[in-house]
């Protein structure tokens, strides 16, 4: 016997399949175009107005899917379709050409260097390029010959690597599996992605949250594009961060601190999450100190090879922390404020940039202190971890689309439209080289960038005025 609402049930399933189909077609069309233009290695020469609309279409279809997931019961059969479709799209994007980004060349070069027993922090890639090889050890020079185009296309080859040791280990694993090939690096990313999916399913079950929210993660087009199409590494960070959050929620601060230390070995920013973890031990100072010491030992071990290699002018870490700025919205306003302060204090332009970064750090730390004001229980842990990662992303001088993925594991557990909407707006970033080629980059930096992030800030302000929490904001 059919239930009275079976017609409505069938209609929302059809809408879900339609949204999934449109998103899939957009991503597949984009992947096909990348193969057609893979011979072009200058971003401004690519047909960006032809490529970007497919990513925007995938983002719009994803938001429709989110709405269907939000408002309706999703059957186990539909969930199976979601999972299979997500896996199919990942494997299909293995065949795409990563023409919009070049970070994967650095990953593959670093992995080869480590896999061959060399120190990836000791030399900039440029020393192994033909013509400069006399400066490199013989083993590194030989590796440079083998690397071919991979080495020649490394971005900023005059800078030594910025990526911590556990990231380097993942790069090396990709090289050990398939040499300089891109498919082996994508396979490493897929393994981390599958581990993340299992973690999210486990946490949803543990906190009695809807399993249908898995679709918010598994079908996110920013994840699919940034990890599989252009091969960024952010997904490596998700398992230790989710593990740290889960352990902290169970009161196991030492395990959580250790997992955050592992996270620092992939990216440095998870150190910001340590106060949230250690707060649960405020009444047990010995355990608090033990957690801090354990994290400090692991994080120090991660940073040691980078520091020992020096922080001179060719240090990627130094260059990134002092000079990198791209696709930023709120930070641009901080820069203007800082330049005014620097002028009033008689400081130079470089000092104004450091002042802006200092203001960014103070704002993030202030927000972190606010989040630490009361104990956390259950899903509130995801709210807090989401709050820290979101503040860091939204105030950062580098708001690359792949950095938005820092929010995604926690956003899946505590969905919020203010951040889900990034799936639609962030692909606009890829139009910036075209604006630059026309001499109109200021129109992007001061105008189009606010189409990316303006809706996020407006929705956050609206939610704050309504007093809604992150998970309620999806309702």
GROMACS .gro file of C-alpha atoms in nm:
model
  475
    1UNK     CA    1   0.000   0.000   0.000
    2UNK     CA    2   0.135   0.344  -0.094
    3UNK     CA    3   0.173   0.610   0.173
    4UNK     CA    4  -0.030   0.930   0.120
    5UNK     CA    5   0.282   1.137   0.057
    6UNK     CA    6   0.435   0.897  -0.196
    7UNK     CA    7   0.383   1.145  -0.480
    8UNK     CA    8   0.575   1.411  -0.292
    9UNK     CA    9   0.841   1.156  -0.203
   10UNK     CA   10   0.881   1.054  -0.566
   11UNK     CA   11   0.896   1.418  -0.679
   12UNK     CA   12   1.175   1.512  -0.439
   13UNK     CA   13   1.371   1.204  -0.538
   14UNK     CA   14   1.330   1.302  -0.902
   15UNK     CA   15   1.449   1.654  -0.817
   16UNK     CA   16   1.749   1.506  -0.636
   17UNK     CA   17   1.838   1.289  -0.936
   18UNK     CA   18   1.790   1.585  -1.171
   19UNK     CA   19   2.020   1.804  -0.961
   20UNK     CA   20   2.276   1.526  -0.940
   21UNK     CA   21   2.256   1.469  -1.315
   22UNK     CA   22   2.303   1.838  -1.397
   23UNK     CA   23   2.597   1.865  -1.159
   24UNK     CA   24   2.756   1.554  -1.307
   25UNK     CA   25   2.710   1.673  -1.665
   26UNK     CA   26   2.862   2.011  -1.579
   27UNK     CA   27   3.169   1.851  -1.421
   28UNK     CA   28   3.210   1.602  -1.703
   29UNK     CA   29   3.179   1.878  -1.964
   30UNK     CA   30   3.440   2.080  -1.775
   31UNK     CA   31   3.671   1.777  -1.759
   32UNK     CA   32   3.636   1.725  -2.133
   33UNK     CA   33   3.724   2.088  -2.204
   34UNK     CA   34   4.035   2.068  -1.988
   35UNK     CA   35   4.166   1.786  -2.206
   36UNK     CA   36   4.101   1.998  -2.514
   37UNK     CA   37   4.305   2.290  -2.376
   38UNK     CA   38   4.576   2.104  -2.187
   39UNK     CA   39   4.841   2.228  -2.430
   40UNK     CA   40   4.789   2.586  -2.298
   41UNK     CA   41   5.002   2.661  -1.994
   42UNK     CA   42   4.932   3.033  -1.952
   43UNK     CA   43   4.620   3.095  -1.746
   44UNK     CA   44   4.526   3.419  -1.919
   45UNK     CA   45   4.536   3.237  -2.257
   46UNK     CA   46   4.278   2.979  -2.147
   47UNK     CA   47   3.911   3.027  -2.243
   48UNK     CA   48   3.815   3.101  -1.882
   49UNK     CA   49   3.472   3.229  -1.977
   50UNK     CA   50   3.411   2.891  -2.138
   51UNK     CA   51   3.541   2.684  -1.845
   52UNK     CA   52   3.409   2.871  -1.541
   53UNK     CA   53   3.033   2.857  -1.624
   54UNK     CA   54   3.044   2.477  -1.598
   55UNK     CA   55   3.179   2.506  -1.241
   56UNK     CA   56   2.913   2.766  -1.159
   57UNK     CA   57   2.646   2.534  -1.299
   58UNK     CA   58   2.774   2.247  -1.085
   59UNK     CA   59   2.761   2.474  -0.779
   60UNK     CA   60   2.402   2.577  -0.849
   61UNK     CA   61   2.293   2.215  -0.898
   62UNK     CA   62   2.466   2.124  -0.571
   63UNK     CA   63   2.270   2.390  -0.383
   64UNK     CA   64   1.949   2.242  -0.522
   65UNK     CA   65   2.064   1.903  -0.394
   66UNK     CA   66   2.137   2.057  -0.053
   67UNK     CA   67   1.785   2.197  -0.043
   68UNK     CA   68   1.635   1.858  -0.129
   69UNK     CA   69   1.847   1.688   0.137
   70UNK     CA   70   1.748   1.955   0.388
   71UNK     CA   71   1.373   1.936   0.339
   72UNK     CA   72   1.307   1.568   0.273
   73UNK     CA   73   1.366   1.219   0.391
   74UNK     CA   74   1.627   1.057   0.167
   75UNK     CA   75   1.577   0.687   0.106
   76UNK     CA   76   1.858   0.435   0.137
   77UNK     CA   77   1.834   0.373  -0.238
   78UNK     CA   78   1.885   0.742  -0.313
   79UNK     CA   79   2.175   0.755  -0.068
   80UNK     CA   80   2.333   0.463  -0.254
   81UNK     CA   81   2.292   0.656  -0.579
   82UNK     CA   82   2.459   0.959  -0.418
   83UNK     CA   83   2.755   0.750  -0.303
   84UNK     CA   84   2.799   0.573  -0.636
   85UNK     CA   85   2.763   0.897  -0.832
   86UNK     CA   86   3.020   1.069  -0.611
   87UNK     CA   87   3.265   0.784  -0.663
   88UNK     CA   88   3.201   0.784  -1.039
   89UNK     CA   89   3.267   1.158  -1.064
   90UNK     CA   90   3.591   1.122  -0.868
   91UNK     CA   91   3.716   0.851  -1.099
   92UNK     CA   92   3.598   1.040  -1.408
   93UNK     CA   93   3.790   1.349  -1.298
   94UNK     CA   94   4.106   1.138  -1.288
   95UNK     CA   95   4.098   1.188  -1.665
   96UNK     CA   96   4.078   1.569  -1.647
   97UNK     CA   97   4.378   1.795  -1.706
   98UNK     CA   98   4.461   2.024  -1.409
   99UNK     CA   99   4.505   2.328  -1.632
  100UNK     CA  100   4.383   2.591  -1.382
  101UNK     CA  101   4.642   2.513  -1.112
  102UNK     CA  102   5.005   2.409  -1.093
  103UNK     CA  103   5.057   2.316  -0.726
  104UNK     CA  104   5.051   1.947  -0.817
  105UNK     CA  105   5.388   1.988  -0.992
  106UNK     CA  106   5.542   2.093  -0.660
  107UNK     CA  107   5.374   1.801  -0.482
  108UNK     CA  108   5.508   1.551  -0.734
  109UNK     CA  109   5.857   1.700  -0.732
  110UNK     CA  110   5.874   1.706  -0.350
  111UNK     CA  111   5.749   1.348  -0.338
  112UNK     CA  112   6.016   1.232  -0.581
  113UNK     CA  113   6.288   1.411  -0.385
  114UNK     CA  114   6.184   1.247  -0.057
  115UNK     CA  115   6.123   0.905  -0.214
  116UNK     CA  116   6.481   0.912  -0.344
  117UNK     CA  117   6.622   0.986   0.002
  118UNK     CA  118   6.689   1.359  -0.041
  119UNK     CA  119   6.578   1.642   0.187
  120UNK     CA  120   6.296   1.837   0.013
  121UNK     CA  121   6.359   2.137   0.243
  122UNK     CA  122   6.726   2.175   0.156
  123UNK     CA  123   6.707   2.297  -0.204
  124UNK     CA  124   6.470   2.500  -0.417
  125UNK     CA  125   6.356   2.311  -0.729
  126UNK     CA  126   6.537   2.562  -0.951
  127UNK     CA  127   6.877   2.421  -0.854
  128UNK     CA  128   6.789   2.093  -1.024
  129UNK     CA  129   6.666   2.252  -1.349
  130UNK     CA  130   6.896   2.206  -1.648
  131UNK     CA  131   7.161   2.476  -1.648
  132UNK     CA  132   7.167   2.519  -1.269
  133UNK     CA  133   7.239   2.158  -1.181
  134UNK     CA  134   7.598   2.226  -1.079
  135UNK     CA  135   7.453   2.371  -0.757
  136UNK     CA  136   7.259   2.052  -0.677
  137UNK     CA  137   7.382   1.717  -0.542
  138UNK     CA  138   7.433   1.459  -0.817
  139UNK     CA  139   7.130   1.255  -0.707
  140UNK     CA  140   6.904   1.561  -0.722
  141UNK     CA  141   7.041   1.661  -1.062
  142UNK     CA  142   6.971   1.312  -1.197
  143UNK     CA  143   6.619   1.330  -1.057
  144UNK     CA  144   6.570   1.663  -1.230
  145UNK     CA  145   6.652   1.497  -1.562
  146UNK     CA  146   6.392   1.227  -1.495
  147UNK     CA  147   6.125   1.474  -1.386
  148UNK     CA  148   6.118   1.661  -1.716
  149UNK     CA  149   5.810   1.885  -1.745
  150UNK     CA  150   5.707   1.820  -1.384
  151UNK     CA  151   6.016   2.007  -1.260
  152UNK     CA  152   6.004   2.273  -1.530
  153UNK     CA  153   5.645   2.368  -1.437
  154UNK     CA  154   5.684   2.389  -1.060
  155UNK     CA  155   5.546   2.723  -0.942
  156UNK     CA  156   5.791   2.963  -0.778
  157UNK     CA  157   6.084   2.723  -0.834
  158UNK     CA  158   6.324   2.961  -0.660
  159UNK     CA  159   6.147   2.900  -0.327
  160UNK     CA  160   6.202   2.596  -0.108
  161UNK     CA  161   5.897   2.393  -0.017
  162UNK     CA  162   5.644   2.509   0.239
  163UNK     CA  163   5.475   2.172   0.303
  164UNK     CA  164   5.529   1.995   0.641
  165UNK     CA  165   5.662   1.637   0.679
  166UNK     CA  166   5.336   1.438   0.676
  167UNK     CA  167   5.237   1.614   0.354
  168UNK     CA  168   5.578   1.522   0.217
  169UNK     CA  169   5.518   1.160   0.315
  170UNK     CA  170   5.191   1.161   0.117
  171UNK     CA  171   5.369   1.314  -0.184
  172UNK     CA  172   5.637   1.044  -0.157
  173UNK     CA  173   5.372   0.771  -0.137
  174UNK     CA  174   5.227   0.895  -0.465
  175UNK     CA  175   5.571   0.879  -0.622
  176UNK     CA  176   5.637   0.529  -0.489
  177UNK     CA  177   5.306   0.410  -0.637
  178UNK     CA  178   5.338   0.561  -0.982
  179UNK     CA  179   5.647   0.776  -1.018
  180UNK     CA  180   5.578   1.125  -1.152
  181UNK     CA  181   5.233   1.027  -1.277
  182UNK     CA  182   4.929   1.229  -1.177
  183UNK     CA  183   4.700   0.927  -1.135
  184UNK     CA  184   4.905   0.794  -0.842
  185UNK     CA  185   4.882   1.128  -0.660
  186UNK     CA  186   4.506   1.131  -0.722
  187UNK     CA  187   4.489   0.779  -0.579
  188UNK     CA  188   4.651   0.897  -0.255
  189UNK     CA  189   4.393   1.177  -0.237
  190UNK     CA  190   4.110   0.929  -0.297
  191UNK     CA  191   4.228   0.712  -0.008
  192UNK     CA  192   4.223   1.010   0.228
  193UNK     CA  193   3.881   1.109   0.089
  194UNK     CA  194   3.735   0.763   0.154
  195UNK     CA  195   3.875   0.765   0.508
  196UNK     CA  196   3.707   1.103   0.561
  197UNK     CA  197   3.374   0.967   0.437
  198UNK     CA  198   3.390   0.679   0.686
  199UNK     CA  199   3.484   0.919   0.969
  200UNK     CA  200   3.189   1.146   0.889
  201UNK     CA  201   2.946   0.851   0.875
  202UNK     CA  202   3.074   0.728   1.213
  203UNK     CA  203   3.042   1.071   1.376
  204UNK     CA  204   2.692   1.129   1.235
  205UNK     CA  205   2.587   0.796   1.382
  206UNK     CA  206   2.755   0.864   1.716
  207UNK     CA  207   2.585   1.203   1.751
  208UNK     CA  208   2.250   1.074   1.618
  209UNK     CA  209   2.259   1.318   1.327
  210UNK     CA  210   2.098   1.246   0.987
  211UNK     CA  211   2.308   1.014   0.772
  212UNK     CA  212   2.173   1.195   0.465
  213UNK     CA  213   2.414   1.482   0.542
  214UNK     CA  214   2.691   1.261   0.403
  215UNK     CA  215   2.573   1.383   0.063
  216UNK     CA  216   2.674   1.738   0.152
  217UNK     CA  217   3.034   1.622   0.170
  218UNK     CA  218   3.050   1.351  -0.092
  219UNK     CA  219   2.886   1.554  -0.369
  220UNK     CA  220   3.040   1.895  -0.298
  221UNK     CA  221   3.164   2.030  -0.636
  222UNK     CA  222   3.440   2.242  -0.478
  223UNK     CA  223   3.580   1.922  -0.328
  224UNK     CA  224   3.544   1.733  -0.655
  225UNK     CA  225   3.711   2.007  -0.856
  226UNK     CA  226   3.986   2.117  -0.619
  227UNK     CA  227   4.093   1.766  -0.516
  228UNK     CA  228   4.043   1.558  -0.829
  229UNK     CA  229   4.044   1.803  -1.119
  230UNK     CA  230   4.329   2.030  -1.007
  231UNK     CA  231   4.481   1.796  -0.745
  232UNK     CA  232   4.515   2.006  -0.430
  233UNK     CA  233   4.606   1.830  -0.106
  234UNK     CA  234   4.353   1.963   0.149
  235UNK     CA  235   4.172   1.629   0.187
  236UNK     CA  236   4.480   1.483   0.359
  237UNK     CA  237   4.400   1.705   0.656
  238UNK     CA  238   4.045   1.585   0.714
  239UNK     CA  239   4.099   1.247   0.890
  240UNK     CA  240   4.326   1.381   1.169
  241UNK     CA  241   4.104   1.686   1.225
  242UNK     CA  242   3.788   1.479   1.246
  243UNK     CA  243   3.969   1.233   1.471
  244UNK     CA  244   4.085   1.515   1.699
  245UNK     CA  245   3.732   1.655   1.722
  246UNK     CA  246   3.583   1.312   1.792
  247UNK     CA  247   3.840   1.229   2.061
  248UNK     CA  248   3.792   1.568   2.225
  249UNK     CA  249   3.417   1.512   2.230
  250UNK     CA  250   3.479   1.189   2.421
  251UNK     CA  251   3.700   1.372   2.671
  252UNK     CA  252   4.023   1.215   2.543
  253UNK     CA  253   4.234   1.529   2.528
  254UNK     CA  254   4.569   1.351   2.491
  255UNK     CA  255   4.456   1.160   2.181
  256UNK     CA  256   4.299   1.477   2.041
  257UNK     CA  257   4.618   1.675   2.104
  258UNK     CA  258   4.826   1.407   1.933
  259UNK     CA  259   4.596   1.410   1.628
  260UNK     CA  260   4.623   1.788   1.606
  261UNK     CA  261   5.000   1.743   1.609
  262UNK     CA  262   4.960   1.510   1.313
  263UNK     CA  263   4.744   1.776   1.147
  264UNK     CA  264   5.024   2.032   1.188
  265UNK     CA  265   5.241   1.786   0.997
  266UNK     CA  266   5.008   1.838   0.699
  267UNK     CA  267   4.915   2.207   0.734
  268UNK     CA  268   5.024   2.445   1.010
  269UNK     CA  269   4.690   2.607   1.093
  270UNK     CA  270   4.535   2.319   1.301
  271UNK     CA  271   4.749   2.447   1.588
  272UNK     CA  272   4.472   2.705   1.636
  273UNK     CA  273   4.235   2.427   1.744
  274UNK     CA  274   4.449   2.324   2.042
  275UNK     CA  275   4.287   2.567   2.295
  276UNK     CA  276   3.946   2.411   2.221
  277UNK     CA  277   4.086   2.066   2.299
  278UNK     CA  278   4.280   2.165   2.611
  279UNK     CA  279   3.990   2.363   2.755
  280UNK     CA  280   3.828   2.037   2.872
  281UNK     CA  281   4.122   1.989   3.111
  282UNK     CA  282   4.104   2.327   3.285
  283UNK     CA  283   4.023   2.154   3.614
  284UNK     CA  284   4.300   1.897   3.566
  285UNK     CA  285   4.618   2.101   3.517
  286UNK     CA  286   4.848   1.798   3.492
  287UNK     CA  287   4.653   1.655   3.201
  288UNK     CA  288   4.633   2.000   3.045
  289UNK     CA  289   5.011   2.032   3.060
  290UNK     CA  290   5.053   1.677   2.930
  291UNK     CA  291   4.831   1.752   2.630
  292UNK     CA  292   5.015   2.075   2.558
  293UNK     CA  293   5.352   1.899   2.589
  294UNK     CA  294   5.244   1.614   2.361
  295UNK     CA  295   5.117   1.854   2.098
  296UNK     CA  296   5.426   2.073   2.132
  297UNK     CA  297   5.659   1.775   2.088
  298UNK     CA  298   5.478   1.654   1.775
  299UNK     CA  299   5.438   2.000   1.624
  300UNK     CA  300   5.801   2.081   1.701
  301UNK     CA  301   5.909   1.760   1.534
  302UNK     CA  302   5.706   1.859   1.228
  303UNK     CA  303   5.856   2.207   1.210
  304UNK     CA  304   6.214   2.109   1.291
  305UNK     CA  305   6.327   2.004   0.941
  306UNK     CA  306   6.178   2.323   0.794
  307UNK     CA  307   6.349   2.545   1.051
  308UNK     CA  308   6.683   2.363   1.030
  309UNK     CA  309   6.686   2.418   0.654
  310UNK     CA  310   6.674   2.792   0.717
  311UNK     CA  311   6.422   3.073   0.680
  312UNK     CA  312   6.619   3.284   0.434
  313UNK     CA  313   6.500   3.465   0.124
  314UNK     CA  314   6.439   3.135  -0.057
  315UNK     CA  315   6.214   2.998   0.219
  316UNK     CA  316   5.864   2.927   0.094
  317UNK     CA  317   5.728   2.953   0.448
  318UNK     CA  318   5.874   3.301   0.493
  319UNK     CA  319   5.752   3.424   0.154
  320UNK     CA  320   5.402   3.288   0.210
  321UNK     CA  321   5.360   3.431   0.559
  322UNK     CA  322   5.490   3.777   0.466
  323UNK     CA  323   5.381   3.844   0.109
  324UNK     CA  324   5.113   3.610  -0.029
  325UNK     CA  325   4.776   3.777  -0.092
  326UNK     CA  326   4.509   3.663  -0.335
  327UNK     CA  327   4.130   3.658  -0.377
  328UNK     CA  328   4.081   3.822  -0.036
  329UNK     CA  329   3.780   4.030   0.060
  330UNK     CA  330   3.785   4.115   0.433
  331UNK     CA  331   4.165   4.121   0.438
  332UNK     CA  332   4.164   4.394   0.171
  333UNK     CA  333   3.972   4.611   0.415
  334UNK     CA  334   4.223   4.528   0.688
  335UNK     CA  335   4.500   4.630   0.447
  336UNK     CA  336   4.340   4.967   0.390
  337UNK     CA  337   4.304   5.021   0.762
  338UNK     CA  338   4.664   4.915   0.818
  339UNK     CA  339   4.797   5.149   0.549
  340UNK     CA  340   4.618   5.436   0.716
  341UNK     CA  341   4.770   5.340   1.051
  342UNK     CA  342   5.114   5.291   0.896
  343UNK     CA  343   5.098   5.634   0.733
  344UNK     CA  344   4.996   5.793   1.063
  345UNK     CA  345   5.285   5.618   1.240
  346UNK     CA  346   5.538   5.697   0.967
  347UNK     CA  347   5.587   5.330   0.869
  348UNK     CA  348   5.658   5.196   0.520
  349UNK     CA  349   5.434   4.990   0.289
  350UNK     CA  350   5.586   4.657   0.395
  351UNK     CA  351   5.511   4.735   0.759
  352UNK     CA  352   5.146   4.799   0.670
  353UNK     CA  353   5.122   4.447   0.525
  354UNK     CA  354   5.266   4.294   0.841
  355UNK     CA  355   5.030   4.509   1.048
  356UNK     CA  356   4.731   4.381   0.849
  357UNK     CA  357   4.841   4.022   0.907
  358UNK     CA  358   4.880   4.101   1.276
  359UNK     CA  359   4.525   4.237   1.288
  360UNK     CA  360   4.402   3.922   1.114
  361UNK     CA  361   4.575   3.705   1.374
  362UNK     CA  362   4.428   3.911   1.659
  363UNK     CA  363   4.075   3.881   1.518
  364UNK     CA  364   4.106   3.505   1.475
  365UNK     CA  365   4.252   3.462   1.825
  366UNK     CA  366   3.978   3.683   1.970
  367UNK     CA  367   3.711   3.468   1.805
  368UNK     CA  368   3.888   3.157   1.931
  369UNK     CA  369   3.884   3.294   2.285
  370UNK     CA  370   3.510   3.357   2.250
  371UNK     CA  371   3.453   2.998   2.135
  372UNK     CA  372   3.650   2.872   2.437
  373UNK     CA  373   3.430   3.057   2.686
  374UNK     CA  374   3.212   2.756   2.771
  375UNK     CA  375   3.239   2.375   2.767
  376UNK     CA  376   3.152   2.188   2.447
  377UNK     CA  377   2.940   1.876   2.418
  378UNK     CA  378   2.839   1.656   2.124
  379UNK     CA  379   2.774   1.843   1.796
  380UNK     CA  380   2.884   2.171   1.956
  381UNK     CA  381   3.237   2.047   1.891
  382UNK     CA  382   3.171   2.063   1.518
  383UNK     CA  383   3.030   2.415   1.562
  384UNK     CA  384   3.352   2.524   1.733
  385UNK     CA  385   3.587   2.359   1.484
  386UNK     CA  386   3.380   2.507   1.200
  387UNK     CA  387   3.394   2.848   1.368
  388UNK     CA  388   3.773   2.849   1.387
  389UNK     CA  389   3.830   2.722   1.032
  390UNK     CA  390   3.571   2.964   0.892
  391UNK     CA  391   3.723   3.265   1.070
  392UNK     CA  392   4.068   3.173   0.945
  393UNK     CA  393   3.944   3.132   0.588
  394UNK     CA  394   3.728   3.445   0.574
  395UNK     CA  395   3.994   3.674   0.725
  396UNK     CA  396   4.293   3.522   0.548
  397UNK     CA  397   4.495   3.717   0.287
  398UNK     CA  398   4.474   3.403   0.069
  399UNK     CA  399   4.116   3.291   0.015
  400UNK     CA  400   4.175   3.028  -0.248
  401UNK     CA  401   3.879   2.800  -0.330
  402UNK     CA  402   4.065   2.494  -0.202
  403UNK     CA  403   4.115   2.661   0.137
  404UNK     CA  404   3.736   2.671   0.177
  405UNK     CA  405   3.753   2.292   0.203
  406UNK     CA  406   3.890   2.333   0.558
  407UNK     CA  407   3.528   2.401   0.654
  408UNK     CA  408   3.369   2.111   0.470
  409UNK     CA  409   3.406   1.816   0.715
  410UNK     CA  410   3.259   2.024   0.999
  411UNK     CA  411   3.005   2.187   0.769
  412UNK     CA  412   2.875   1.841   0.683
  413UNK     CA  413   2.813   1.778   1.052
  414UNK     CA  414   2.663   2.124   1.115
  415UNK     CA  415   2.526   2.246   0.780
  416UNK     CA  416   2.502   2.621   0.725
  417UNK     CA  417   2.381   2.796   0.410
  418UNK     CA  418   2.624   3.083   0.466
  419UNK     CA  419   2.910   2.846   0.383
  420UNK     CA  420   2.734   2.601   0.153
  421UNK     CA  421   2.675   2.890  -0.088
  422UNK     CA  422   3.051   2.905  -0.150
  423UNK     CA  423   3.002   2.611  -0.388
  424UNK     CA  424   2.827   2.854  -0.622
  425UNK     CA  425   3.034   3.169  -0.573
  426UNK     CA  426   3.396   3.051  -0.541
  427UNK     CA  427   3.443   2.939  -0.905
  428UNK     CA  428   3.441   3.310  -0.994
  429UNK     CA  429   3.800   3.312  -0.867
  430UNK     CA  430   3.912   3.142  -1.186
  431UNK     CA  431   3.815   3.447  -1.391
  432UNK     CA  432   4.086   3.662  -1.229
  433UNK     CA  433   4.360   3.583  -1.488
  434UNK     CA  434   4.127   3.704  -1.764
  435UNK     CA  435   4.065   4.033  -1.579
  436UNK     CA  436   4.440   4.065  -1.531
  437UNK     CA  437   4.509   4.010  -1.901
  438UNK     CA  438   4.264   4.290  -1.988
  439UNK     CA  439   4.427   4.527  -1.739
  440UNK     CA  440   4.113   4.518  -1.525
  441UNK     CA  441   4.244   4.324  -1.224
  442UNK     CA  442   4.131   4.600  -0.986
  443UNK     CA  443   3.771   4.535  -1.097
  444UNK     CA  444   3.813   4.178  -0.983
  445UNK     CA  445   3.998   4.253  -0.660
  446UNK     CA  446   3.757   4.523  -0.547
  447UNK     CA  447   3.438   4.412  -0.718
  448UNK     CA  448   3.397   4.052  -0.830
  449UNK     CA  449   3.564   3.917  -0.517
  450UNK     CA  450   3.269   4.053  -0.318
  451UNK     CA  451   3.034   3.845  -0.533
  452UNK     CA  452   3.229   3.548  -0.396
  453UNK     CA  453   3.225   3.646  -0.031
  454UNK     CA  454   2.956   3.913   0.007
  455UNK     CA  455   2.672   3.658   0.027
  456UNK     CA  456   2.861   3.468   0.298
  457UNK     CA  457   2.902   3.776   0.515
  458UNK     CA  458   2.541   3.888   0.459
  459UNK     CA  459   2.403   3.547   0.557
  460UNK     CA  460   2.628   3.533   0.865
  461UNK     CA  461   2.505   3.878   0.972
  462UNK     CA  462   2.144   3.773   0.915
  463UNK     CA  463   2.198   3.455   1.118
  464UNK     CA  464   2.359   3.651   1.401
  465UNK     CA  465   2.064   3.891   1.409
  466UNK     CA  466   1.822   3.598   1.410
  467UNK     CA  467   2.024   3.420   1.679
  468UNK     CA  468   2.050   3.102   1.474
  469UNK     CA  469   2.317   2.841   1.529
  470UNK     CA  470   2.505   2.680   1.241
  471UNK     CA  471   2.293   2.365   1.224
  472UNK     CA  472   1.966   2.556   1.256
  473UNK     CA  473   2.059   2.783   0.968
  474UNK     CA  474   1.990   2.504   0.718
  475UNK     CA  475   1.628   2.480   0.830
   0.00000   0.00000   0.00000
